[in-house]
Structure formats: C-alpha cells, structure tokens
PDB file of C-alpha atoms in Angstrom:
ATOM      1  CA  MET C   1       0.000   0.000   0.000  1.00  0.00           C
ATOM      2  CA  MET C   2       1.300   3.472  -0.848  1.00  0.00           C
ATOM      3  CA  ARG C   3       0.839   6.982   0.437  1.00  0.00           C
ATOM      4  CA  ALA C   4       1.143   9.813  -2.030  1.00  0.00           C
ATOM      5  CA  TRP C   5       1.092  13.587  -2.110  1.00  0.00           C
ATOM      6  CA  SER C   6       1.634  16.173  -4.816  1.00  0.00           C
ATOM      7  CA  CYS C   7       1.477  19.904  -5.376  1.00  0.00           C
ATOM      8  CA  GLY C   8       1.931  22.254  -8.271  1.00  0.00           C
ATOM      9  CA  GLY C   9       1.158  25.596  -9.737  1.00  0.00           C
ATOM     10  CA  GLN C  10       0.717  27.476 -12.977  1.00  0.00           C
ATOM     11  CA  PHE C  11       1.408  31.093 -13.817  1.00  0.00           C
ATOM     12  CA  ASP C  12      -0.545  32.649 -16.684  1.00  0.00           C
ATOM     13  CA  GLY C  13       0.450  35.740 -18.617  1.00  0.00           C
ATOM     14  CA  VAL C  14       4.184  35.304 -18.128  1.00  0.00           C
ATOM     15  CA  HIS C  15       4.700  36.849 -21.561  1.00  0.00           C
ATOM     16  CA  GLY C  16       1.426  37.614 -23.317  1.00  0.00           C
ATOM     17  CA  SER C  17      -0.632  34.414 -23.274  1.00  0.00           C
ATOM     18  CA  ASP C  18       2.296  32.182 -22.291  1.00  0.00           C
ATOM     19  CA  VAL C  19       2.045  29.834 -19.308  1.00  0.00           C
ATOM     20  CA  ILE C  20       4.698  28.310 -17.040  1.00  0.00           C
ATOM     21  CA  GLY C  21       3.941  25.530 -14.590  1.00  0.00           C
ATOM     22  CA  PHE C  22       5.507  23.080 -12.189  1.00  0.00           C
ATOM     23  CA  ALA C  23       4.562  20.095 -10.042  1.00  0.00           C
ATOM     24  CA  TYR C  24       6.225  17.783  -7.513  1.00  0.00           C
ATOM     25  CA  GLY C  25       4.991  14.640  -5.807  1.00  0.00           C
ATOM     26  CA  GLU C  26       6.130  11.673  -3.738  1.00  0.00           C
ATOM     27  CA  ASN C  27       4.979   8.078  -3.272  1.00  0.00           C
ATOM     28  CA  THR C  28       5.970   6.299  -0.056  1.00  0.00           C
ATOM     29  CA  SER C  29       5.281   2.730   1.042  1.00  0.00           C
ATOM     30  CA  ARG C  30       3.365   2.508   4.311  1.00  0.00           C
ATOM     31  CA  ASP C  31       5.568  -0.238   5.730  1.00  0.00           C
ATOM     32  CA  GLY C  32       8.869   1.375   4.656  1.00  0.00           C
ATOM     33  CA  THR C  33       9.981  -1.544   2.464  1.00  0.00           C
ATOM     34  CA  LEU C  34      10.391   0.701  -0.588  1.00  0.00           C
ATOM     35  CA  ASP C  35      12.327   3.928  -1.004  1.00  0.00           C
ATOM     36  CA  THR C  36      10.372   7.153  -1.539  1.00  0.00           C
ATOM     37  CA  GLU C  37       9.761   7.809  -5.240  1.00  0.00           C
ATOM     38  CA  GLY C  38       9.834  11.492  -6.180  1.00  0.00           C
ATOM     39  CA  THR C  39       8.439  12.890  -9.420  1.00  0.00           C
ATOM     40  CA  TRP C  40       8.546  16.415 -10.820  1.00  0.00           C
ATOM     41  CA  GLU C  41       7.506  18.265 -13.946  1.00  0.00           C
ATOM     42  CA  THR C  42       7.936  21.746 -15.323  1.00  0.00           C
ATOM     43  CA  TYR C  43       6.615  23.188 -18.569  1.00  0.00           C
ATOM     44  CA  TYR C  44       6.429  26.356 -20.620  1.00  0.00           C
ATOM     45  CA  ALA C  45       3.640  26.893 -23.163  1.00  0.00           C
ATOM     46  CA  HIS C  46       3.771  29.588 -25.847  1.00  0.00           C
ATOM     47  CA  GLU C  47       0.705  30.614 -27.863  1.00  0.00           C
ATOM     48  CA  VAL C  48       1.980  31.036 -31.424  1.00  0.00           C
ATOM     49  CA  ASN C  49      -1.438  32.189 -32.661  1.00  0.00           C
ATOM     50  CA  SER C  50      -5.108  31.547 -31.865  1.00  0.00           C
ATOM     51  CA  HIS C  51      -4.856  28.068 -33.445  1.00  0.00           C
ATOM     52  CA  MET C  52      -1.441  26.805 -32.286  1.00  0.00           C
ATOM     53  CA  VAL C  53       0.342  26.381 -28.956  1.00  0.00           C
ATOM     54  CA  THR C  54       3.834  24.944 -28.507  1.00  0.00           C
ATOM     55  CA  SER C  55       5.104  23.720 -25.168  1.00  0.00           C
ATOM     56  CA  VAL C  56       8.291  22.282 -23.717  1.00  0.00           C
ATOM     57  CA  HIS C  57       8.009  19.771 -20.877  1.00  0.00           C
ATOM     58  CA  VAL C  58      10.762  18.448 -18.615  1.00  0.00           C
ATOM     59  CA  ALA C  59       9.876  15.683 -16.159  1.00  0.00           C
ATOM     60  CA  GLY C  60      11.879  13.494 -13.847  1.00  0.00           C
ATOM     61  CA  ALA C  61      11.726  10.727 -11.276  1.00  0.00           C
ATOM     62  CA  SER C  62      14.048   9.710  -8.458  1.00  0.00           C
ATOM     63  CA  SER C  63      14.022   6.155  -7.087  1.00  0.00           C
ATOM     64  CA  PRO C  64      11.558   5.017  -9.798  1.00  0.00           C
ATOM     65  CA  GLY C  65       9.226   2.317  -8.503  1.00  0.00           C
ATOM     66  CA  GLY C  66      10.594   2.849  -5.009  1.00  0.00           C
ATOM     67  CA  ASP C  67      13.906   1.228  -5.976  1.00  0.00           C
ATOM     68  CA  ALA C  68      16.795   3.230  -4.482  1.00  0.00           C
ATOM     69  CA  ALA C  69      19.255   1.364  -6.736  1.00  0.00           C
ATOM     70  CA  ALA C  70      17.430   2.426  -9.917  1.00  0.00           C
ATOM     71  CA  ASP C  71      18.844   5.358 -11.858  1.00  0.00           C
ATOM     72  CA  SER C  72      16.931   8.628 -11.751  1.00  0.00           C
ATOM     73  CA  ALA C  73      15.229   9.521 -15.012  1.00  0.00           C
ATOM     74  CA  THR C  74      14.712  12.834 -16.804  1.00  0.00           C
ATOM     75  CA  VAL C  75      12.653  13.265 -19.969  1.00  0.00           C
ATOM     76  CA  MET C  76      12.247  16.328 -22.174  1.00  0.00           C
ATOM     77  CA  SER C  77       9.482  16.657 -24.754  1.00  0.00           C
ATOM     78  CA  LEU C  78       8.050  19.151 -27.214  1.00  0.00           C
ATOM     79  CA  ARG C  79       4.296  19.346 -27.767  1.00  0.00           C
ATOM     80  CA  LEU C  80       2.370  21.034 -30.575  1.00  0.00           C
ATOM     81  CA  GLN C  81      -1.345  21.655 -30.038  1.00  0.00           C
ATOM     82  CA  PHE C  82      -3.636  22.714 -32.863  1.00  0.00           C
ATOM     83  CA  SER C  83      -7.192  24.004 -32.375  1.00  0.00           C
ATOM     84  CA  PHE C  84      -9.662  24.504 -35.208  1.00  0.00           C
TER      85      PHE C  84
END
C-alpha cells in the first residue's frame, strides 16, 4: 500500500498568453519496504497564434518504482497543439 502527495502551480500571462507551470509529488510505502519515489515536472507553453500552442516539458523521477538502486530519469518533450 502506498501513500502519495503532490502539489503544483501554474502562472498565466508570463509573456502575453504564455504559461509556465511546475509540479512535484512523492509516493511512499506505508511499511517502509520501498524507497520514496519522487516525481517532478515543469513546462512552458507559448501561444503562437489563436490556433497553435507549442510547449516544452521536462519531467523526472528519483528512485523510480521505489527502488533506491534504480537510476533517476529525466525526460524532455516538445508538444504542438492545434485548435480549429
């Protein structure tokens, strides 16, 4: 059984209609048999025009799956969103 918590925030209007956000969370086993897994994410979204938004996301995890011996992971992605 796991316990989990997370928090995050988003700031609108950083530059025009742009948005920046972040989040962090942890999962912990109730009986202490697993290490605490931490996850985080940050992103920046830029409105190119009224039909297209681009965003960059960076996310990471420490002790994935509660395994202290596992390497931490970081992933970066680019997203394009079209609205018609």
